[in-house]
Amino acid sequence: MFNNNTFLASKDQELTVGHLYTVEDYFTFNIKVRSGEFAGSSNFCMPKEKVISIVENSYKMLETLEGCCEVKDYDSDAYIVIQMGKLGHMCIYGQIGGSHEDHSMKFKYTADQTVLANFSQMLKALL
């Protein structure tokens, strides 16, 4: 089941998450990032417990307008951090691709809270 969702799209920035498959209690996603002229993608594998934790934490962040949520690949050091700032503005940053791979990319975006709301809804629908 490939479910592709674009959460952030502008002339210079894009964040797309696609659910590739689930094996037992492990979810695998393909995350694509574009920042200016640079782009990259990486598969993220996470256990169901971590996905549940991300959903719970992100809903709490949306309610309180504070906090931080980390999406971490269990097979590499790739990660994405979603950090709530003032007035519902968020900083999204991370690394696509593991540092042990031939190519990896670090990025940083500023977005509003709708990105987190849509991301949370996508993850919750998979559970």
mmCIF file of C-alpha atoms in Angstrom:
data_model
loop_
_atom_site.group_PDB
_atom_site.id
_atom_site.type_symbol
_atom_site.label_atom_id
_atom_site.label_comp_id
_atom_site.label_asym_id
_atom_site.label_seq_id
_atom_site.Cartn_x
_atom_site.Cartn_y
_atom_site.Cartn_z
ATOM 1 C CA MET A 1 0.000 0.000 0.000
ATOM 2 C CA PHE A 2 1.733 3.156 -1.165
ATOM 3 C CA ASN A 3 0.134 6.268 0.246
ATOM 4 C CA ASN A 4 1.943 9.472 -0.752
ATOM 5 C CA ASN A 5 1.231 12.729 1.092
ATOM 6 C CA THR A 6 2.827 16.112 0.470
ATOM 7 C CA PHE A 7 2.827 18.131 3.685
ATOM 8 C CA LEU A 8 4.839 21.141 2.627
ATOM 9 C CA ALA A 9 5.047 22.426 -0.923
ATOM 10 C CA SER A 10 6.318 25.744 -2.163
ATOM 11 C CA LYS A 11 8.671 27.009 -4.824
ATOM 12 C CA ASP A 12 11.747 26.246 -2.696
ATOM 13 C CA GLN A 13 10.574 23.618 -0.197
ATOM 14 C CA GLU A 14 8.839 20.264 -0.260
ATOM 15 C CA LEU A 15 8.241 17.524 2.299
ATOM 16 C CA THR A 16 6.531 14.346 1.116
ATOM 17 C CA VAL A 17 5.920 11.201 3.155
ATOM 18 C CA GLY A 18 4.771 7.952 1.614
ATOM 19 C CA HIS A 19 3.840 4.788 3.482
ATOM 20 C CA LEU A 20 5.542 1.935 1.636
ATOM 21 C CA TYR A 21 4.587 -1.140 3.670
ATOM 22 C CA THR A 22 4.120 -2.625 7.114
ATOM 23 C CA VAL A 23 5.759 -5.898 8.154
ATOM 24 C CA GLU A 24 4.621 -7.289 11.494
ATOM 25 C CA ASP A 25 4.712 -4.188 13.720
ATOM 26 C CA TYR A 26 7.249 -2.166 11.687
ATOM 27 C CA PHE A 27 6.210 0.644 9.351
ATOM 28 C CA THR A 28 8.421 1.723 6.447
ATOM 29 C CA PHE A 29 8.019 5.190 4.944
ATOM 30 C CA ASN A 30 9.739 6.964 2.074
ATOM 31 C CA ILE A 31 10.423 10.581 2.995
ATOM 32 C CA LYS A 32 11.348 13.058 0.263
ATOM 33 C CA VAL A 33 12.745 16.512 0.940
ATOM 34 C CA ARG A 34 13.473 19.381 -1.415
ATOM 35 C CA SER A 35 15.190 22.521 -0.215
ATOM 36 C CA GLY A 36 16.113 25.010 -2.904
ATOM 37 C CA GLU A 37 18.056 23.170 -5.593
ATOM 38 C CA PHE A 38 18.857 20.230 -3.314
ATOM 39 C CA ALA A 39 16.657 17.153 -2.949
ATOM 40 C CA GLY A 40 16.874 13.755 -1.370
ATOM 41 C CA SER A 41 14.840 10.827 -0.164
ATOM 42 C CA SER A 42 15.288 8.130 2.410
ATOM 43 C CA ASN A 43 13.340 5.186 3.749
ATOM 44 C CA PHE A 44 12.479 5.375 7.439
ATOM 45 C CA CYS A 45 11.628 2.213 9.371
ATOM 46 C CA MET A 46 9.912 2.555 12.767
ATOM 47 C CA PRO A 47 8.164 0.181 15.163
ATOM 48 C CA LYS A 48 4.445 0.633 15.771
ATOM 49 C CA GLU A 49 5.087 1.845 19.338
ATOM 50 C CA LYS A 50 7.163 4.760 18.006
ATOM 51 C CA VAL A 51 4.476 5.692 15.466
ATOM 52 C CA ILE A 52 1.884 5.703 18.261
ATOM 53 C CA SER A 53 4.190 7.869 20.382
ATOM 54 C CA ILE A 54 4.680 10.341 17.516
ATOM 55 C CA VAL A 55 0.905 10.617 16.999
ATOM 56 C CA GLU A 56 0.228 11.166 20.714
ATOM 57 C CA ASN A 57 3.048 13.691 21.050
ATOM 58 C CA SER A 58 2.040 15.628 17.943
ATOM 59 C CA TYR A 59 -1.587 15.968 19.087
ATOM 60 C CA LYS A 60 -0.327 17.244 22.436
ATOM 61 C CA MET A 61 1.893 19.752 20.615
ATOM 62 C CA LEU A 62 -1.075 20.974 18.573
ATOM 63 C CA GLU A 63 -3.137 21.418 21.724
ATOM 64 C CA THR A 64 -0.495 23.238 23.776
ATOM 65 C CA LEU A 65 1.386 24.929 20.899
ATOM 66 C CA GLU A 66 4.695 23.833 22.410
ATOM 67 C CA GLY A 67 6.978 20.836 22.352
ATOM 68 C CA CYS A 68 9.070 18.795 20.004
ATOM 69 C CA CYS A 69 8.581 15.570 18.058
ATOM 70 C CA GLU A 70 11.312 13.419 16.507
ATOM 71 C CA VAL A 71 10.881 10.963 13.651
ATOM 72 C CA LYS A 72 13.888 8.676 13.620
ATOM 73 C CA ASP A 73 14.881 5.911 11.237
ATOM 74 C CA TYR A 74 15.716 2.758 13.155
ATOM 75 C CA ASP A 75 18.100 1.526 10.410
ATOM 76 C CA SER A 76 20.315 4.640 10.130
ATOM 77 C CA ASP A 77 20.967 8.025 11.704
ATOM 78 C CA ALA A 78 18.429 9.794 9.455
ATOM 79 C CA TYR A 79 15.915 11.880 11.413
ATOM 80 C CA ILE A 80 13.343 14.659 11.264
ATOM 81 C CA VAL A 81 12.567 16.991 14.159
ATOM 82 C CA ILE A 82 9.370 19.028 14.324
ATOM 83 C CA GLN A 83 9.685 21.773 16.916
ATOM 84 C CA MET A 84 6.811 24.062 17.844
ATOM 85 C CA GLY A 85 7.735 27.711 18.144
ATOM 86 C CA LYS A 86 5.775 30.832 18.943
ATOM 87 C CA LEU A 87 2.205 31.304 17.741
ATOM 88 C CA GLY A 88 2.015 27.874 16.104
ATOM 89 C CA HIS A 89 4.990 28.372 13.830
ATOM 90 C CA MET A 90 7.207 25.336 13.548
ATOM 91 C CA CYS A 91 10.789 24.573 12.685
ATOM 92 C CA ILE A 92 11.233 21.334 10.758
ATOM 93 C CA TYR A 93 14.803 20.133 10.363
ATOM 94 C CA GLY A 94 16.716 16.928 9.961
ATOM 95 C CA GLN A 95 18.844 14.669 7.845
ATOM 96 C CA ILE A 96 17.673 12.564 4.930
ATOM 97 C CA GLY A 97 19.882 9.574 4.270
ATOM 98 C CA GLY A 98 22.308 8.097 6.744
ATOM 99 C CA SER A 99 25.729 9.634 7.245
ATOM 100 C CA HIS A 100 27.235 6.234 6.337
ATOM 101 C CA GLU A 101 25.660 6.410 2.867
ATOM 102 C CA ASP A 102 27.260 7.983 -0.189
ATOM 103 C CA HIS A 103 24.770 10.864 -0.081
ATOM 104 C CA SER A 104 22.844 12.505 2.720
ATOM 105 C CA MET A 105 21.198 15.882 3.078
ATOM 106 C CA LYS A 106 20.510 18.178 6.015
ATOM 107 C CA PHE A 107 17.621 20.617 5.756
ATOM 108 C CA LYS A 108 15.679 23.197 7.763
ATOM 109 C CA TYR A 109 12.216 24.656 7.122
ATOM 110 C CA THR A 110 9.825 27.036 8.793
ATOM 111 C CA ALA A 111 6.164 26.066 8.528
ATOM 112 C CA ASP A 112 2.838 26.486 10.288
ATOM 113 C CA GLN A 113 1.057 23.963 12.482
ATOM 114 C CA THR A 114 -1.093 22.575 9.651
ATOM 115 C CA VAL A 115 1.919 20.521 8.520
ATOM 116 C CA LEU A 116 1.975 18.728 11.872
ATOM 117 C CA ALA A 117 -1.804 18.280 11.926
ATOM 118 C CA ASN A 118 -1.829 16.667 8.487
ATOM 119 C CA PHE A 119 1.198 14.484 9.284
ATOM 120 C CA SER A 120 -0.451 13.283 12.517
ATOM 121 C CA GLN A 121 -3.683 12.433 10.714
ATOM 122 C CA MET A 122 -1.791 10.382 8.105
ATOM 123 C CA LEU A 123 0.043 8.380 10.784
ATOM 124 C CA LYS A 124 -3.099 7.855 12.849
ATOM 125 C CA ALA A 125 -4.934 6.480 9.808
ATOM 126 C CA LEU A 126 -2.253 3.778 9.474
ATOM 127 C CA LEU A 127 -2.747 2.484 13.015
#
